Amino acid sequence: MYDLKIVNGTLVIPGTGLLRADVGMTAGIVRAIGEDLPGAHETIDAAGKLVLPGLFDPHTHIGNERSYDEEAETETRAALLGGVTTIGIFLRSLDESYMLHLPAFRRAMDERSYVDSVFHPQIFTAEQISEIPIYAKEFGIRSFKFYMSGMPGIVRSVSDDMLLDGFRAVAALGPDAVVAVHCETGALVDQARNRLKERKPEGTLADWAEAHPPEAEALAITTALYLAKMAGAHLYVVHLSSAEGLEVVRAARRDGARFTVETTTPYLGLNSHDENQFLIKMVPPVRAPHHHDALWEGLAEGNINTVGTDNTSRCLATKMPDAGLHGARPGLPVLGTHLPALLHYGRVRGVPLEVLIDRATRAPAMTYGIYPQKGTIAVGSDADLVIVDPNLEKVVRAEELGGMSDFSPFQGKSLRGGWPVVTIKAGQVIARDGRIVGKANGRYLMRTAKDAMPSLPWLHTA
Ligand SMILES: [Zn+2]
């Protein structure tokens, strides 16, 4: 007798494909996949529906606008309603040791969050670099983030010498540890932003891309690859945004470089001519359509390995779209639209469903050391599952997404084929038909050191 059973659905299993089978789960774990399973206390009929592994969004920011505790609840609620059941959180402490903050961050995820989580502290100081082994040992952290280009008023750039020290400290943790890097060359971005201010005090969203030229991304990826190679670190390029950046990625792969590349659903779903204009102002920018086309190519061909959101929730009052080109602030609430946007635009682009799901589940879970507990549907895996109605079409409305925000960069768009009708987290039905019906049961995931680099397909094909 299972606690819960899903019958008559089509499972999408990364690396395996589509499979008509039932799933039985007990005590939060998948116990069986097959036909004619024994009875269950609760049975969900998923006829005509897709059953996916809960998404793992490896790239989110929590607590940038309201308190960490508050956003740990509201933004993970949006995530869960949207089919995301695990998130990676880029923690921010600009000057202080993370030892002062990690206990509270962790408590928030254990006590308030609807989803499971891993942490990637953002490294800014020599003290933080020196404490990387302590963060790893005491909090099970295996990944760290570095900004090559800061954002005025938000974060500072990290210089190349500190990058190298940091990469070495992370690499010393073991072959599974990851350096996640915001790849833009700070000096080029600062110059471009200042020149844009002089040339165009006002403008459109399309003009914003000039403040973050693609060559700044391409050059920074080149630098990061070189430093990561020197340090022996596994480089993870966050939020690839440009065709030029992708060209560097392709060339490096041809040369045998071993690294991982992410893009985001806003970059895949939106372009800079969008009618929502400064609601989608972001760093790096959502760019012109040819970049957008390149990112889809990179995703389909396997040079872009993972898809996250870069969710940084804001409300209209702090997003300030009316403040225009230079005054509107970056940051997008996009956890709730991650899966609907990925499947809608992926279908439009003709990318196979199995590939889309892999990039948002198994690939990031493998990269960050939580596979196969997360990122697949398998006997023994956590019972985090999303049932999607492939025919359901809905117009995006911020108030239905479940987060704190009063806007969405996708608002007004009609998305089809990716809306969850049920989200199961740890074997319990927590959301149904766009509403929360269960209690938050997320927890923080300690990660343990592994003695080998994960066997990521894209690291071994060179
Ligand atoms: Zn980010």
Short mmCIF file of C-alpha atoms and ligand atoms in Angstrom, two decimals:
data_model
loop_
_atom_site.label_atom_id
_atom_site.label_comp_id
_atom_site.label_asym_id
_atom_site.label_seq_id
_atom_site.Cartn_x
_atom_site.Cartn_y
_atom_site.Cartn_z
CA MET A 1 0.00 0.00 0.00
CA TYR A 2 1.53 3.29 -1.11
CA ASP A 3 0.82 6.68 0.42
CA LEU A 4 0.18 8.10 -3.03
CA LYS A 5 -0.02 6.78 -6.56
CA ILE A 6 -0.15 8.54 -9.93
CA VAL A 7 -1.82 6.44 -12.61
CA ASN A 8 -2.36 6.69 -16.38
CA GLY A 9 0.16 9.51 -16.91
CA THR A 10 3.06 9.82 -19.34
CA LEU A 11 6.33 10.10 -17.42
CA VAL A 12 9.12 12.25 -18.81
CA ILE A 13 12.36 10.74 -17.50
CA PRO A 14 15.56 12.61 -18.41
CA GLY A 15 17.95 10.37 -20.32
CA THR A 16 15.26 7.72 -20.81
CA GLY A 17 12.43 9.49 -22.58
CA LEU A 18 8.66 9.29 -22.41
CA LEU A 19 7.17 6.32 -20.63
CA ARG A 20 3.58 5.31 -19.94
CA ALA A 21 3.72 4.04 -16.37
CA ASP A 22 2.31 4.54 -12.89
CA VAL A 23 4.32 5.84 -9.94
CA GLY A 24 3.93 4.70 -6.33
CA MET A 25 5.43 6.65 -3.44
CA THR A 26 5.65 6.26 0.31
CA ALA A 27 7.26 8.42 2.98
CA GLY A 28 8.41 10.97 0.42
CA ILE A 29 10.30 8.53 -1.79
CA VAL A 30 9.40 6.98 -5.16
CA ARG A 31 9.01 3.24 -4.43
CA ALA A 32 7.83 1.82 -7.73
CA ILE A 33 7.40 2.67 -11.41
CA GLY A 34 5.35 0.28 -13.51
CA GLU A 35 1.95 -1.10 -14.35
CA ASP A 36 -0.69 -2.56 -12.04
CA LEU A 37 0.90 -1.24 -8.86
CA PRO A 38 -0.72 -2.17 -5.52
CA GLY A 39 -3.22 0.16 -3.87
CA ALA A 40 -2.59 3.56 -2.31
CA HIS A 41 -4.23 5.81 0.24
CA GLU A 42 -4.61 8.44 -2.46
CA THR A 43 -4.61 7.99 -6.23
CA ILE A 44 -4.26 10.73 -8.83
CA ASP A 45 -5.49 9.99 -12.33
CA ALA A 46 -3.07 11.68 -14.75
CA ALA A 47 -4.67 10.47 -17.98
CA GLY A 48 -3.74 12.83 -20.80
CA LYS A 49 -1.15 14.54 -18.58
CA LEU A 50 2.63 14.60 -18.37
CA VAL A 51 4.39 13.61 -15.15
CA LEU A 52 7.74 15.38 -14.78
CA PRO A 53 10.45 15.38 -12.15
CA GLY A 54 10.05 18.52 -10.07
CA LEU A 55 12.24 21.21 -11.60
CA PHE A 56 15.55 22.19 -9.99
CA ASP A 57 16.18 25.86 -10.65
CA PRO A 58 19.87 26.24 -9.78
CA HIS A 59 19.86 30.05 -10.01
CA THR A 60 17.72 32.13 -7.65
CA HIS A 61 18.20 35.09 -5.33
CA ILE A 62 16.17 35.29 -2.14
CA GLY A 63 15.86 38.28 0.16
CA ASN A 64 17.07 41.03 -2.17
CA GLU A 65 13.93 43.11 -1.76
CA ARG A 66 12.18 42.01 1.42
CA SER A 67 13.63 40.05 4.31
CA TYR A 68 15.24 36.71 3.63
CA ASP A 69 12.66 35.01 5.87
CA GLU A 70 9.71 36.54 4.08
CA GLU A 71 10.95 35.76 0.58
CA ALA A 72 11.96 32.25 1.66
CA GLU A 73 8.22 31.69 2.01
CA THR A 74 6.61 33.83 -0.70
CA GLU A 75 9.01 33.17 -3.56
CA THR A 76 9.27 29.45 -2.91
CA ARG A 77 5.47 29.33 -2.90
CA ALA A 78 5.53 30.79 -6.42
CA ALA A 79 8.19 28.24 -7.35
CA LEU A 80 6.16 25.30 -6.12
CA LEU A 81 2.95 26.46 -7.83
CA GLY A 82 4.99 26.70 -11.02
CA GLY A 83 6.45 23.19 -10.75
CA VAL A 84 9.87 24.01 -9.27
CA THR A 85 10.56 21.82 -6.23
CA THR A 86 14.24 22.56 -5.54
CA ILE A 87 16.22 25.79 -5.89
CA GLY A 88 19.83 26.87 -5.68
CA ILE A 89 20.15 30.18 -3.83
CA PHE A 90 22.92 32.70 -4.40
CA LEU A 91 23.47 34.06 -0.91
CA ARG A 92 24.72 37.59 -0.50
CA SER A 93 26.92 38.99 2.24
CA LEU A 94 29.04 41.78 0.80
CA ASP A 95 31.46 42.19 3.69
CA GLU A 96 30.67 39.92 6.59
CA SER A 97 31.59 36.30 7.10
CA TYR A 98 28.84 33.93 6.04
CA MET A 99 29.24 32.21 9.40
CA LEU A 100 27.18 35.10 10.79
CA HIS A 101 24.32 34.42 8.39
CA LEU A 102 24.28 30.77 7.34
CA PRO A 103 22.40 29.47 10.41
CA ALA A 104 19.53 31.90 9.82
CA PHE A 105 19.47 31.30 6.06
CA ARG A 106 19.33 27.59 6.67
CA ARG A 107 16.63 27.87 9.33
CA ALA A 108 14.45 29.88 6.95
CA MET A 109 14.69 27.14 4.32
CA ASP A 110 13.87 24.41 6.83
CA GLU A 111 11.00 26.24 8.48
CA ARG A 112 9.38 28.40 5.80
CA SER A 113 10.22 27.13 2.34
CA TYR A 114 7.89 25.22 0.03
CA VAL A 115 10.87 23.80 -1.87
CA ASP A 116 14.16 22.13 -1.07
CA SER A 117 17.30 24.18 -1.49
CA VAL A 118 21.06 24.28 -1.80
CA PHE A 119 23.23 27.33 -1.18
CA HIS A 120 25.82 29.03 -3.35
CA PRO A 121 27.41 31.83 -1.26
CA GLN A 122 28.61 34.80 -3.33
CA ILE A 123 32.25 35.48 -2.56
CA PHE A 124 33.51 39.07 -2.20
CA THR A 125 36.26 39.09 0.45
CA ALA A 126 39.52 37.35 1.33
CA GLU A 127 37.99 36.32 4.64
CA GLN A 128 35.15 34.57 2.84
CA ILE A 129 37.65 32.78 0.59
CA SER A 130 39.59 31.62 3.65
CA GLU A 131 36.36 30.25 5.14
CA ILE A 132 35.26 28.24 2.08
CA PRO A 133 36.39 24.95 3.71
CA ILE A 134 34.36 25.79 6.82
CA TYR A 135 31.22 26.59 4.79
CA ALA A 136 31.71 23.25 3.05
CA LYS A 137 32.23 21.27 6.24
CA GLU A 138 29.60 22.82 8.46
CA PHE A 139 26.87 23.58 5.92
CA GLY A 140 27.46 21.03 3.17
CA ILE A 141 28.10 23.71 0.56
CA ARG A 142 29.85 22.59 -2.66
CA SER A 143 29.31 25.62 -4.93
CA PHE A 144 30.24 29.31 -4.77
CA LYS A 145 29.49 32.33 -6.93
CA PHE A 146 31.83 35.05 -8.20
CA TYR A 147 30.91 38.31 -9.96
CA MET A 148 33.41 39.44 -12.58
CA SER A 149 31.21 42.50 -13.07
CA GLY A 150 29.31 44.00 -10.17
CA MET A 151 26.08 45.95 -10.32
CA PRO A 152 25.98 49.51 -9.03
CA GLY A 153 24.37 49.59 -5.62
CA ILE A 154 23.93 45.80 -5.50
CA VAL A 155 27.23 43.91 -5.68
CA ARG A 156 30.92 44.66 -6.30
CA SER A 157 33.09 43.25 -9.06
CA VAL A 158 35.68 40.68 -8.00
CA SER A 159 39.17 41.21 -9.43
CA ASP A 160 41.06 38.51 -11.33
CA ASP A 161 43.53 37.84 -8.49
CA MET A 162 40.67 37.22 -6.09
CA LEU A 163 38.91 35.05 -8.67
CA LEU A 164 41.99 32.87 -8.94
CA ASP A 165 42.37 32.58 -5.16
CA GLY A 166 38.68 31.78 -4.85
CA PHE A 167 38.70 29.22 -7.65
CA ARG A 168 41.67 27.48 -6.03
CA ALA A 169 39.95 27.37 -2.67
CA VAL A 170 36.84 25.84 -4.22
CA ALA A 171 38.84 23.35 -6.31
CA ALA A 172 40.63 22.24 -3.14
CA LEU A 173 37.27 21.02 -1.77
CA GLY A 174 37.26 18.22 -4.33
CA PRO A 175 36.42 17.45 -7.95
CA ASP A 176 32.67 17.82 -7.43
CA ALA A 177 32.89 21.45 -6.23
CA VAL A 178 31.69 24.19 -8.59
CA VAL A 179 32.61 27.83 -9.23
CA ALA A 180 29.55 29.63 -10.63
CA VAL A 181 30.61 32.84 -12.34
CA HIS A 182 28.79 35.92 -13.59
CA CYS A 183 30.84 36.39 -16.73
CA GLU A 184 31.02 40.01 -17.84
CA THR A 185 34.22 42.04 -17.87
CA GLY A 186 33.56 44.83 -15.38
CA ALA A 187 35.61 47.56 -17.03
CA LEU A 188 33.89 47.09 -20.39
CA VAL A 189 30.47 47.17 -18.76
CA ASP A 190 31.28 50.30 -16.70
CA GLN A 191 32.53 52.11 -19.79
CA ALA A 192 29.56 51.07 -21.91
CA ARG A 193 27.06 52.02 -19.22
CA ASN A 194 28.61 55.49 -18.76
CA ARG A 195 28.74 56.13 -22.48
CA LEU A 196 25.13 55.06 -22.89
CA LYS A 197 24.10 57.50 -20.14
CA GLU A 198 25.77 60.35 -22.01
CA ARG A 199 24.53 59.37 -25.43
CA LYS A 200 21.01 58.29 -24.48
CA PRO A 201 19.69 59.72 -21.23
CA GLU A 202 16.43 58.09 -22.26
CA GLY A 203 15.65 55.17 -24.51
CA THR A 204 14.03 51.79 -24.89
CA LEU A 205 14.72 48.35 -23.52
CA ALA A 206 16.60 47.55 -26.73
CA ASP A 207 19.03 50.37 -25.88
CA TRP A 208 19.77 48.78 -22.51
CA ALA A 209 21.68 45.97 -24.22
CA GLU A 210 24.31 48.59 -25.14
CA ALA A 211 25.17 48.97 -21.46
CA HIS A 212 26.21 45.31 -21.35
CA PRO A 213 27.92 44.62 -24.69
CA PRO A 214 28.13 40.98 -25.77
CA GLU A 215 31.92 41.27 -26.05
CA ALA A 216 32.06 41.88 -22.29
CA GLU A 217 30.39 38.52 -21.80
CA ALA A 218 32.54 36.75 -24.40
CA LEU A 219 35.81 38.14 -22.99
CA ALA A 220 34.86 37.31 -19.42
CA ILE A 221 34.04 33.70 -20.31
CA THR A 222 37.49 33.45 -21.92
CA THR A 223 39.12 34.81 -18.77
CA ALA A 224 37.06 32.64 -16.44
CA LEU A 225 37.88 29.53 -18.48
CA TYR A 226 41.58 30.32 -18.28
CA LEU A 227 41.53 30.95 -14.53
CA ALA A 228 39.38 27.88 -13.88
CA LYS A 229 41.83 25.76 -15.84
CA MET A 230 44.75 27.17 -13.85
CA ALA A 231 42.94 26.42 -10.61
CA GLY A 232 41.58 23.05 -11.69
CA ALA A 233 38.06 24.21 -10.91
CA HIS A 234 34.77 23.20 -12.53
CA LEU A 235 33.48 26.44 -14.07
CA TYR A 236 29.74 27.01 -14.32
CA VAL A 237 28.88 30.01 -16.50
CA VAL A 238 25.65 31.48 -15.16
CA HIS A 239 22.99 33.12 -17.34
CA LEU A 240 24.62 33.06 -20.79
CA SER A 241 22.86 35.82 -22.73
CA SER A 242 24.58 36.48 -26.06
CA ALA A 243 25.48 34.93 -29.41
CA GLU A 244 29.09 36.10 -28.91
CA GLY A 245 29.23 34.37 -25.54
CA LEU A 246 27.95 31.18 -27.12
CA GLU A 247 30.66 31.36 -29.81
CA VAL A 248 33.34 31.38 -27.10
CA VAL A 249 31.63 28.42 -25.42
CA ARG A 250 31.57 26.47 -28.68
CA ALA A 251 35.22 27.18 -29.43
CA ALA A 252 36.31 26.23 -25.91
CA ARG A 253 34.42 22.95 -26.12
CA ARG A 254 36.11 22.19 -29.44
CA ASP A 255 39.40 22.76 -27.63
CA GLY A 256 38.43 20.25 -24.97
CA ALA A 257 37.57 22.61 -22.11
CA ARG A 258 35.42 20.99 -19.44
CA PHE A 259 32.80 23.36 -18.05
CA THR A 260 29.07 23.89 -17.74
CA VAL A 261 26.84 26.61 -19.16
CA GLU A 262 23.46 27.90 -18.04
CA THR A 263 20.90 30.19 -19.59
CA THR A 264 17.56 31.33 -18.19
CA THR A 265 13.91 31.21 -19.21
CA PRO A 266 13.66 35.03 -19.50
CA TYR A 267 16.52 34.95 -22.04
CA LEU A 268 14.86 32.08 -23.90
CA GLY A 269 11.34 33.45 -23.79
CA LEU A 270 11.69 37.21 -24.17
CA ASN A 271 13.60 39.61 -26.40
CA SER A 272 14.38 43.30 -26.16
CA HIS A 273 11.53 44.36 -28.46
CA ASP A 274 9.03 43.01 -25.99
CA GLU A 275 6.01 45.18 -25.22
CA ASN A 276 6.62 44.78 -21.47
CA GLN A 277 9.74 46.93 -21.96
CA PHE A 278 11.36 47.93 -18.66
CA LEU A 279 9.45 45.27 -16.75
CA ILE A 280 12.03 42.94 -18.25
CA LYS A 281 15.12 45.08 -17.67
CA MET A 282 17.80 42.69 -16.48
CA VAL A 283 21.55 42.23 -16.06
CA PRO A 284 22.80 40.88 -18.38
CA PRO A 285 20.08 42.26 -20.66
CA VAL A 286 17.37 40.39 -22.43
CA ARG A 287 18.74 40.99 -25.93
CA ALA A 288 17.71 41.36 -29.58
CA PRO A 289 16.10 38.40 -31.39
CA HIS A 290 19.27 37.03 -33.00
CA HIS A 291 20.80 36.40 -29.55
CA HIS A 292 17.58 34.77 -28.55
CA ASP A 293 17.79 32.45 -31.59
CA ALA A 294 21.42 31.62 -30.77
CA LEU A 295 20.55 30.62 -27.19
CA TRP A 296 17.92 28.19 -28.45
CA GLU A 297 20.48 26.71 -30.84
CA GLY A 298 22.98 26.37 -28.01
CA LEU A 299 20.40 24.67 -25.83
CA ALA A 300 19.27 22.24 -28.50
CA GLU A 301 22.82 21.29 -29.57
CA GLY A 302 23.96 20.75 -25.97
CA ASN A 303 26.42 23.62 -25.57
CA ILE A 304 24.00 25.20 -23.10
CA ASN A 305 23.54 22.55 -20.47
CA THR A 306 21.16 23.92 -17.87
CA VAL A 307 18.27 26.37 -17.62
CA GLY A 308 17.54 28.39 -14.50
CA THR A 309 15.64 31.60 -13.81
CA ASP A 310 17.95 34.14 -12.10
CA ASN A 311 14.83 34.97 -10.11
CA THR A 312 15.28 38.21 -8.15
CA SER A 313 11.83 39.26 -7.09
CA ARG A 314 10.79 42.88 -7.10
CA CYS A 315 7.54 44.79 -6.96
CA LEU A 316 6.56 47.63 -9.31
CA ALA A 317 7.41 50.17 -6.61
CA THR A 318 11.06 49.10 -6.58
CA LYS A 319 11.34 47.86 -10.16
CA MET A 320 10.39 51.39 -11.22
CA PRO A 321 9.71 50.71 -14.92
CA ASP A 322 8.59 54.33 -15.35
CA ALA A 323 12.07 55.52 -14.36
CA GLY A 324 13.15 54.39 -17.82
CA LEU A 325 16.38 53.25 -19.39
CA HIS A 326 18.75 54.14 -16.56
CA GLY A 327 16.34 54.35 -13.62
CA ALA A 328 14.40 51.09 -13.87
CA ARG A 329 16.08 48.41 -11.81
CA PRO A 330 17.17 44.93 -12.82
CA GLY A 331 15.58 41.89 -11.18
CA LEU A 332 12.76 39.65 -12.36
CA PRO A 333 10.19 37.55 -10.48
CA VAL A 334 10.18 34.49 -12.76
CA LEU A 335 10.05 31.34 -10.63
CA GLY A 336 6.33 30.90 -11.25
CA THR A 337 6.70 31.08 -15.02
CA HIS A 338 9.85 28.94 -15.34
CA LEU A 339 8.23 25.69 -16.43
CA PRO A 340 5.32 27.23 -18.41
CA ALA A 341 7.76 29.45 -20.36
CA LEU A 342 10.27 26.65 -20.96
CA LEU A 343 7.68 24.27 -22.38
CA HIS A 344 5.72 26.91 -24.31
CA TYR A 345 8.67 28.52 -26.08
CA GLY A 346 10.49 25.19 -26.37
CA ARG A 347 7.57 23.74 -28.27
CA VAL A 348 7.43 26.80 -30.53
CA ARG A 349 11.15 26.24 -31.24
CA GLY A 350 10.70 22.53 -31.88
CA VAL A 351 13.05 21.37 -29.10
CA PRO A 352 12.08 17.89 -27.87
CA LEU A 353 10.26 17.81 -24.55
CA GLU A 354 12.78 15.38 -23.12
CA VAL A 355 15.66 17.78 -23.87
CA LEU A 356 13.84 20.71 -22.28
CA ILE A 357 13.11 18.73 -19.13
CA ASP A 358 16.66 17.42 -18.90
CA ARG A 359 18.09 20.95 -18.94
CA ALA A 360 15.82 21.99 -16.07
CA THR A 361 16.04 18.86 -13.91
CA ARG A 362 18.73 16.21 -14.35
CA ALA A 363 21.48 18.42 -15.80
CA PRO A 364 21.53 20.99 -12.97
CA ALA A 365 20.98 18.28 -10.33
CA MET A 366 24.02 16.37 -11.62
CA THR A 367 26.09 19.54 -11.79
CA TYR A 368 25.36 20.49 -8.20
CA GLY A 369 25.66 17.02 -6.71
CA ILE A 370 22.04 16.25 -5.83
CA TYR A 371 21.31 13.66 -8.54
CA PRO A 372 19.60 11.14 -8.47
CA GLN A 373 17.94 12.26 -5.24
CA LYS A 374 16.64 15.13 -7.39
CA GLY A 375 16.30 15.65 -11.13
CA THR A 376 14.69 12.40 -12.21
CA ILE A 377 11.87 9.97 -11.57
CA ALA A 378 13.44 6.76 -10.30
CA VAL A 379 12.91 4.23 -7.55
CA GLY A 380 14.64 5.68 -4.50
CA SER A 381 14.50 9.28 -5.68
CA ASP A 382 12.66 11.96 -3.74
CA ALA A 383 8.98 12.02 -4.68
CA ASP A 384 9.03 15.57 -6.08
CA LEU A 385 6.78 15.41 -9.14
CA VAL A 386 4.83 17.80 -11.32
CA ILE A 387 1.77 16.87 -13.32
CA VAL A 388 1.37 19.14 -16.34
CA ASP A 389 -1.62 19.51 -18.63
CA PRO A 390 -0.11 19.68 -22.14
CA ASN A 391 -3.24 21.36 -23.50
CA LEU A 392 -3.79 23.98 -20.83
CA GLU A 393 -3.29 27.54 -22.06
CA LYS A 394 -3.29 30.47 -19.65
CA VAL A 395 -2.49 34.14 -19.79
CA VAL A 396 0.22 35.09 -17.29
CA ARG A 397 -1.11 37.25 -14.47
CA ALA A 398 1.17 38.24 -11.62
CA GLU A 399 -1.54 37.88 -8.99
CA GLU A 400 -1.99 34.20 -9.89
CA LEU A 401 1.69 33.29 -9.60
CA GLY A 402 1.76 33.14 -5.81
CA GLY A 403 4.84 35.26 -5.14
CA MET A 404 5.09 38.69 -3.52
CA SER A 405 5.42 40.55 -6.79
CA ASP A 406 2.72 42.60 -8.50
CA PHE A 407 4.14 42.13 -12.00
CA SER A 408 5.64 39.48 -14.23
CA PRO A 409 7.96 40.11 -17.19
CA PHE A 410 5.77 37.56 -19.02
CA GLN A 411 2.52 39.25 -18.04
CA GLY A 412 -0.17 39.29 -20.70
CA LYS A 413 1.42 36.44 -22.64
CA SER A 414 -0.56 33.33 -23.33
CA LEU A 415 1.54 30.27 -22.52
CA ARG A 416 0.47 26.76 -23.44
CA GLY A 417 1.50 23.28 -22.45
CA GLY A 418 3.58 23.85 -19.32
CA TRP A 419 1.17 24.72 -16.53
CA PRO A 420 1.23 22.38 -13.53
CA VAL A 421 -2.10 21.02 -12.37
CA VAL A 422 -0.55 19.18 -9.40
CA THR A 423 2.80 19.66 -7.65
CA ILE A 424 3.91 16.87 -5.32
CA LYS A 425 6.72 17.68 -2.91
CA ALA A 426 8.22 14.93 -0.74
CA GLY A 427 5.32 12.65 -1.63
CA GLN A 428 2.61 15.11 -0.65
CA VAL A 429 0.25 17.05 -2.86
CA ILE A 430 1.12 20.65 -2.01
CA ALA A 431 -0.41 22.48 -4.98
CA ARG A 432 -3.38 21.73 -7.17
CA ASP A 433 -4.90 23.77 -10.01
CA GLY A 434 -2.86 26.84 -9.19
CA ARG A 435 -3.61 26.83 -5.47
CA ILE A 436 -1.65 25.75 -2.42
CA VAL A 437 -3.46 22.85 -0.76
CA GLY A 438 -0.75 21.45 1.54
CA LYS A 439 1.77 22.62 4.10
CA ALA A 440 5.22 23.83 3.13
CA ASN A 441 7.67 20.96 3.63
CA GLY A 442 10.88 22.22 2.04
CA ARG A 443 14.23 21.56 3.61
CA TYR A 444 17.80 22.62 3.17
CA LEU A 445 20.02 20.00 1.51
CA MET A 446 23.47 19.39 2.98
CA ARG A 447 25.74 18.10 0.23
CA THR A 448 28.60 15.71 0.87
CA ALA A 449 31.98 15.65 -0.84
CA LYS A 450 32.36 13.18 -3.69
CA ASP A 451 35.67 11.81 -4.83
CA ALA A 452 35.02 12.34 -8.52
CA MET A 453 33.62 14.98 -10.79
CA PRO A 454 30.02 14.12 -11.61
CA SER A 455 29.74 12.20 -14.84
CA LEU A 456 28.26 15.02 -16.87
CA PRO A 457 27.85 14.03 -20.52
CA TRP A 458 29.10 17.39 -21.78
CA LEU A 459 32.34 17.14 -19.78
CA HIS A 460 33.44 13.92 -21.41
CA THR A 461 32.74 14.39 -25.08
CA ALA A 462 35.81 16.44 -25.98
ZN ZN B 1 21.76 35.87 -10.62
#
